[in-house]
Every structure is written in structure tokens, then in C-alpha cells.
XYZ file of C-alpha atoms in Angstrom:
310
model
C 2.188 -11.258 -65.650
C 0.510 -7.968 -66.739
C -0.348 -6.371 -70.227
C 2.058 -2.945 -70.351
C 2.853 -0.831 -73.322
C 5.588 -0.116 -74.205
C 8.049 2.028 -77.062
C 10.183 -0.585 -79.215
C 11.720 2.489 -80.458
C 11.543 6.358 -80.884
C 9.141 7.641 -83.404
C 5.487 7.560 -84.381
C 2.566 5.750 -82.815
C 3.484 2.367 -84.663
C 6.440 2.298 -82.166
C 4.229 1.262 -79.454
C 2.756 -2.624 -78.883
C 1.414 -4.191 -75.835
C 3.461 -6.835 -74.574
C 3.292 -9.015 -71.176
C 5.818 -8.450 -68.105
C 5.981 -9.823 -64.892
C 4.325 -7.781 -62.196
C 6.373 -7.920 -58.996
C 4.793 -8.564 -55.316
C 4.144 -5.145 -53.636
C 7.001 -4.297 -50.570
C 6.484 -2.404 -47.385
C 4.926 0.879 -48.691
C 3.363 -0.406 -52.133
C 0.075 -1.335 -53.501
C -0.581 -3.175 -56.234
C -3.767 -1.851 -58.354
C -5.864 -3.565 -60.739
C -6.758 -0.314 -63.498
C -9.516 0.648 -64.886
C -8.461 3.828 -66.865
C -5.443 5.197 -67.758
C -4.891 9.575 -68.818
C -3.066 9.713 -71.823
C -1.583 13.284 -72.164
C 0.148 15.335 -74.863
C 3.667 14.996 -73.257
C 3.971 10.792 -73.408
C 3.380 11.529 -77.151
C 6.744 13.834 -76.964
C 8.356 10.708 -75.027
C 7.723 8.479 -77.585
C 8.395 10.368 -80.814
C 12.178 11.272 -79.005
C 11.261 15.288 -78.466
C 12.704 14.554 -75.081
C 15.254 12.875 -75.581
C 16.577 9.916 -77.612
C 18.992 7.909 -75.779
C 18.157 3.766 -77.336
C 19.854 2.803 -73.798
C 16.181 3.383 -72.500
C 14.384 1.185 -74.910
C 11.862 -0.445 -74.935
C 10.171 2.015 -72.658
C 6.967 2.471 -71.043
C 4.679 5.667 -70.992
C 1.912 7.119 -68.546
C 1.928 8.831 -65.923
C -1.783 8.684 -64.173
C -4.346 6.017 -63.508
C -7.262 4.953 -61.759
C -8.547 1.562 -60.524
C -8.805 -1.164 -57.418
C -5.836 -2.195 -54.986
C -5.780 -5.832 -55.330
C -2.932 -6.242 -53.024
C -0.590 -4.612 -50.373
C 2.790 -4.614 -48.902
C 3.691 -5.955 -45.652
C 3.247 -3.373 -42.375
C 1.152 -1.125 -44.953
C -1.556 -0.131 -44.028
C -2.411 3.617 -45.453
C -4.657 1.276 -48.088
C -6.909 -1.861 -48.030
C -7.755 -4.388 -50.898
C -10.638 -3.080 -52.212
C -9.880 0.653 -51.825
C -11.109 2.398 -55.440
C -8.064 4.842 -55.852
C -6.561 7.291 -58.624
C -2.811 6.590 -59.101
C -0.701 9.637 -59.678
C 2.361 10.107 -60.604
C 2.965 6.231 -61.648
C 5.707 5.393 -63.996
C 4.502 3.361 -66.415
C 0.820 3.708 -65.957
C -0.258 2.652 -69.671
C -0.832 -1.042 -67.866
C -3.205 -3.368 -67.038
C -1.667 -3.764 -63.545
C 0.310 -1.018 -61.356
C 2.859 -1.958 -57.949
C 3.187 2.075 -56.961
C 4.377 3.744 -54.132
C 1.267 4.595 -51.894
C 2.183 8.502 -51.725
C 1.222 7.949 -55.080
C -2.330 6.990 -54.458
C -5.571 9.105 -54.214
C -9.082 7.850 -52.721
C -11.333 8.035 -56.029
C -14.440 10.443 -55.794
C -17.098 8.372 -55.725
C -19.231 10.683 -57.840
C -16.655 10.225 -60.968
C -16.537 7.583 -63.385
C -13.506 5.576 -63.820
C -12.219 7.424 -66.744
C -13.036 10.380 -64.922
C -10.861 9.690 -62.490
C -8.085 8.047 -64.436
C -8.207 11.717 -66.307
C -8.287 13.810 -63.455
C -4.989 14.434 -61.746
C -2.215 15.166 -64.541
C -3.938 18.047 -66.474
C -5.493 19.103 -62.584
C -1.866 19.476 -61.317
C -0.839 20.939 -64.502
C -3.266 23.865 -63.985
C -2.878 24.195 -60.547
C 0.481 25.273 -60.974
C 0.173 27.374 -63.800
C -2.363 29.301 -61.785
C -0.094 29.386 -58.843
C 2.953 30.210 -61.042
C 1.256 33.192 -62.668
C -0.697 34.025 -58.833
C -3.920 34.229 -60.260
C -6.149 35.917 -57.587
C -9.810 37.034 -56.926
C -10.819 40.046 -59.303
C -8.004 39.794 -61.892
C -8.295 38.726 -65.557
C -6.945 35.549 -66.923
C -5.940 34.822 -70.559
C -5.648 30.741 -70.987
C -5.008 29.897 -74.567
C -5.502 26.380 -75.982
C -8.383 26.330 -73.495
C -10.595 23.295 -75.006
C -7.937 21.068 -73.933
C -7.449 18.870 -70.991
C -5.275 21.393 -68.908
C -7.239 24.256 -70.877
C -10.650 23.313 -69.435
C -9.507 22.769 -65.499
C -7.846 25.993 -66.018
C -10.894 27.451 -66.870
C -12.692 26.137 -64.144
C -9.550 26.705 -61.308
C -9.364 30.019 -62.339
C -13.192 30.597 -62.007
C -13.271 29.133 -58.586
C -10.614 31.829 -57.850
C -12.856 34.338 -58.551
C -10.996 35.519 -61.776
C -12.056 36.861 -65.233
C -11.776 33.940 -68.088
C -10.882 34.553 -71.604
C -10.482 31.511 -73.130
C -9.463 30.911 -76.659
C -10.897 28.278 -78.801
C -12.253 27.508 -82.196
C -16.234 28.292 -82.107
C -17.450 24.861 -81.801
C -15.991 24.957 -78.438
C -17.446 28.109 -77.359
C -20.639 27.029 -75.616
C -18.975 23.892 -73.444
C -16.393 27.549 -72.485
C -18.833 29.326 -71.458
C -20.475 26.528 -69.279
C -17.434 26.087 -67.206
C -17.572 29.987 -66.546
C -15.482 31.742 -69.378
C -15.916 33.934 -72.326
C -14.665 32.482 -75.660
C -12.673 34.351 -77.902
C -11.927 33.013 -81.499
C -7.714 32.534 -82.136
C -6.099 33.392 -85.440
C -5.884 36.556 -87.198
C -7.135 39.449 -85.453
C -6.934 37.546 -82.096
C -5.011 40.674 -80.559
C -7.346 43.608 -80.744
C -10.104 41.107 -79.993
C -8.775 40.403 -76.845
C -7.985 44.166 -76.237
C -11.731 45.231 -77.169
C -12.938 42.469 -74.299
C -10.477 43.964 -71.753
C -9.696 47.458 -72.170
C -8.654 48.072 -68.759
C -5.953 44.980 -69.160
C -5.228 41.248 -68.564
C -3.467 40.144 -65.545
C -2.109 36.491 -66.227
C -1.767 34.505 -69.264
C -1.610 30.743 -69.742
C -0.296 29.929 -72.927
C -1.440 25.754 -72.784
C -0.713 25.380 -76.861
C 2.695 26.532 -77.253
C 2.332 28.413 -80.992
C 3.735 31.802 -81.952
C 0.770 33.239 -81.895
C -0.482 32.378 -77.976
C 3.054 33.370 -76.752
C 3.237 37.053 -78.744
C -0.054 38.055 -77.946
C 0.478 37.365 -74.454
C 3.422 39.548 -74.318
C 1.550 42.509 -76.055
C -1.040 42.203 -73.317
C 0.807 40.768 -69.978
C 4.305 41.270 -68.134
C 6.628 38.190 -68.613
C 6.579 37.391 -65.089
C 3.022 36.865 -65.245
C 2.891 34.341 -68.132
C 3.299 30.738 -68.229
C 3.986 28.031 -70.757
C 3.436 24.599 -70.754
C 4.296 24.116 -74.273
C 6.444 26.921 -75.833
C 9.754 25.603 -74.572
C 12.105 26.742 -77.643
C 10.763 30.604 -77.480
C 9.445 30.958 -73.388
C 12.693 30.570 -71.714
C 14.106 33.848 -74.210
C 11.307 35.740 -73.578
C 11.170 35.615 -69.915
C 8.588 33.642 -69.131
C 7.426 30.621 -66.306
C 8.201 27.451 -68.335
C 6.353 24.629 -66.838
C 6.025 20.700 -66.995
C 8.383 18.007 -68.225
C 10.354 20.135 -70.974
C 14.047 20.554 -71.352
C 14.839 23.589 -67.966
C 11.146 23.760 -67.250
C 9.831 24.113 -63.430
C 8.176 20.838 -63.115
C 6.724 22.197 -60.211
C 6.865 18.915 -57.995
C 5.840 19.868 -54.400
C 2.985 22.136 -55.642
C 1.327 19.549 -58.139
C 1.674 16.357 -55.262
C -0.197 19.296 -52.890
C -3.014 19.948 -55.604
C -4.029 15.934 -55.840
C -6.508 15.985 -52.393
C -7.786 19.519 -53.274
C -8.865 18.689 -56.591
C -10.462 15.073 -55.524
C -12.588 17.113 -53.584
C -13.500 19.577 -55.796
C -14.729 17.141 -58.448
C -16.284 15.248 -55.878
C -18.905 17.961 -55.249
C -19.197 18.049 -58.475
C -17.051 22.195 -58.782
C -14.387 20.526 -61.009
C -15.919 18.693 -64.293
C -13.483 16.073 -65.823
C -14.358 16.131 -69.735
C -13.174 12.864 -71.677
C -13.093 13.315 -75.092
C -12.658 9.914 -76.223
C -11.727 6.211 -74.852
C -9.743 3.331 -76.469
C -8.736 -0.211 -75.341
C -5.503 -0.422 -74.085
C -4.076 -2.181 -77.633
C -5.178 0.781 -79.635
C -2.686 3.121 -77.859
C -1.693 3.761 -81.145
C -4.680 5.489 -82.271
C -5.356 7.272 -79.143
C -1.809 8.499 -80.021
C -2.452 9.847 -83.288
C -5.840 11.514 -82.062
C -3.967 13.400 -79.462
C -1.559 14.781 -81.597
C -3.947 16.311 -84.197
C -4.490 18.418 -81.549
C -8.497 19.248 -82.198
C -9.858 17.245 -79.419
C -11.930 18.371 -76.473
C -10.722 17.331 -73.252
C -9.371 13.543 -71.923
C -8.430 10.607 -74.148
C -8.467 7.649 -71.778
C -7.081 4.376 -72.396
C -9.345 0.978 -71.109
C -6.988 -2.300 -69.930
């Protein structure tokens, strides 16, 4: 038996309660993982409240998608792991658990250099701005607009689009300003007047825009500023698909952009093993107060990775 949570129904963060289920034996090709840390990410709160979908044949249903910890047991004729191996887990279904049997495609060798919420926070926001980069072909010399850039896919694309060798305006509320401008981009305030700020920093034009937030706001100023082609939303999936731009990520006709986020996972172990990529976690909770780290998430004013603890 493990501890897993799960969604009795569809609604707010009192749906969810930890509750034990049996954990099966891993087969040829699995692992079984004892975790440490577990992402939690804006889109399981969508799950949950029914945003995606609200069919009660699914119920009760479990949420996550990313993890990290120790493989405490493998399949017969496996042998791409060991017992022992310290691994992040990515994509799992069903990761908000104390115990994991996953594919091992699904497994990552954990930088050594990262703690284990760290790692548990690394891979779904990573992937996420991997492909928004490569979706909007963000290259060496150009200039980058990423809105909503305080959060956990705001600051790696920040730093992704910096190791690219592009220009960073990142918008943020001021208290977030000087962590921006650590990672390698220039601030700019959002709300009114957000426009001709941006056109003041750039006069000679932005390239790409990542709208990570998905308000009016983010999505029409990118448009005055940047062709549709050259845009992409992770969050903006009632107005993006209109107005012609790359909808990303787990949203009703998005690109979920499979092959290209499983081909980011290696690349960006490595580049926050050398210590290139910073993984900022905001805050951690025990795995029984998912509901809390639930309701912080979706105020929406946090900096970085809330992790859940087994």
C-alpha cells in the first residue's frame, strides 16, 4: 500500500484527500520509486476544479505529473535502472504519491548538485519552456517578450532564452524585479501603460512573445508588438486559437508538444547540473496539505515551484 491523492470530486481544493492504494509489483520495463518531492503545477489545479473536463466516470482521480526520488525496485529483464538509482520521474500519471511503478522512459538520472525538490520541480515547467521557445524559434540576437515571467515556466524561460543568446523582457510586479534580472532579463512592470513601456525598451521591435499568464492584457500587447506566428500561449486558450497564435500544453486543441518536451528532459538535467539552469521553489508542503498548496497556486502571486513532501 501507498499514500496517493486523489479528487473525490470536481471542484475546489477540499475535493482532494489522501487515501491508501495498493502499489502493484513493477513488470518488464518498470521501476518502482520511493519519492521524495513531487511539482505541483498550475494545470492539475484546472484538472481538479473540472476546467478540463468533467466527466464523474473518472472519479476519484489522481493528479501530478512529475516527481523525484529513489528506485526501490525493478522489473524483471530491466535493467536501464538499479535500486538505488536517485532519479526525476517525468511524465508519471499520478505522481502526487508517496510511491510511483512508472515506465522507465519516464525516468531521468537526478543532478546531483540539486536538491530533491529541485529536482522534483524541474522537468514540467523545463519542458514547458523548451517548447515555447522552440515553438516561437527563439534564436541568438533576437528579442523575447515572456509575460507572467516570475512563475515556474516564466523563470526557465528566462533563463532558456538567455542561454540562447536572446534579449529578455520579462514582466513582473516589482518585487520580482531583482531575482529577473539575476537570471539575465530586464523587468518591466505589467498593467496600465505596459504597451508603450515595452515599446520605449525596444524601439527597433520584439521578435517572440511568450504569453505564460493567459490575461487580456499579455495576449493584446503581444499582438501590437509581434506577428501571430511568433507568439505562444500556454494559458490563453479561449482567445489564442482566434487570434492566430501557438497554443501550447494540456488545453482543449493545444499542441502538447510531446516529442519535443520528452527530448528537452536530458538537456535540461544537464544544464542545472552545472549549475546554467536555477530551479526556484517557492514553497513546500507535506503531501496531506495538497489542499493548501492548491489554493497558494491559484492566487497566482507566487515565485517559482510549490513542491509537495510524501
Amino acid at each position: 500500500m501507498t499514500r496517493v491523492v486523489v479528487a473525490t470530486a470536481f471542484g475546489g481544493p477540499e475535493v482532494l484527500s489522501v487515501t491508501e492504494q495498493p502499489l502493484a509489483e513493477p513488470s518488464t520495463g518498470q521501476a518502482r520509486v520511493r519519492v521524495h518531492a513531487i511539482g505541483v503545477n498550475p494545470v492539475e489545479t484546472k484538472v481538479r476544479s473540472g476546467l478540463f473536463g468533467a466527466d464523474p466516470a473518472t472519479l476519484p482521480r489522481r493528479l501530478g505529473s512529475e516527481a523525484a526520488g529513489v528506485v526501490t525496485g525493478v522489473g524483471p529483464d530491466t535493467d536501464a535502472v538499479a535500486v538505488g538509482d536517485e532519479v526525476i520521474v517525468f511524465r508519471a500519471d499520478g505522481a502526487y504519491a508517496a510511491d510511483l511503478v512508472v515506465a522507465v522512459e519516464e525516468l531521468t538520472p537526478k543532478p546531483a548538485t540539486l536538491t530533491w525538490e529541485q529536482a522534483g520541480a524541474l522537468m514540467l515547467t523545463g519542458t514547458t519552456a523548451v517548447h515555447a521557445l522552440s515553438a516561437t524559434a527563439v534564436a541568438d540576437g533576437e528579442t523575447v517578450l515572456v509575460h507572467g515571467a516570475s512563475g515556474g515556466v516564466g523563470l526557465m524561460a528566462v533563463q532558456l532564452a538567455a542561454l540562447r543568446g536572446a534579449r529578455v523582457l520579462a514582466t513582473a510586479s516589482p518585487a520580482r524585479h531583482d531575482l529577473l534580472r539575476e537570471l539575465g532579463a530586464e523587468p518591466v512592470a505589467y498593467g496600465a501603460g505596459l504597451l508603450d513601456r515595452l515599446r520605449d525598451l525596444a524601439p527597433d521591435g520584439i521578435d517572440a512573445a511568450l504569453d505564460l499568464v493567459g490575461t487580456d492584457e499579455a495576449l493584446d500587447v503581444s499582438l501590437a508588438l509581434v506577428a501571430p506566428e511568433r507568439i505562444a500561449t500556454i494559458a490563453n486558450f479561449s482567445r489564442g486559437p482566434g487570434a492566430g497564435v501557438r497554443v501550447l500544453g494540456g488545453g482543449p486543441g493545444a499542441d502538447p508538444g510531446t516529442e519535443v518536451r520528452a527530448a528537452a528532459r536530458a538537456d535540461l538535467a544537464r544544464l542545472a547540473d552545472a549549475g546554467s539552469l536555477r530551479v526556484v521553489v517557492a514553497a513546500t508542503y507535506p503531501l496531506e496539505d495538497v489542499a493548501d498548496a492548491h489554493r497558494l497556486i491559484e492566487e497566482g502571486h507566487t515565485t517559482g515551484k510549490i513542491v509537495l513532501v510524501p
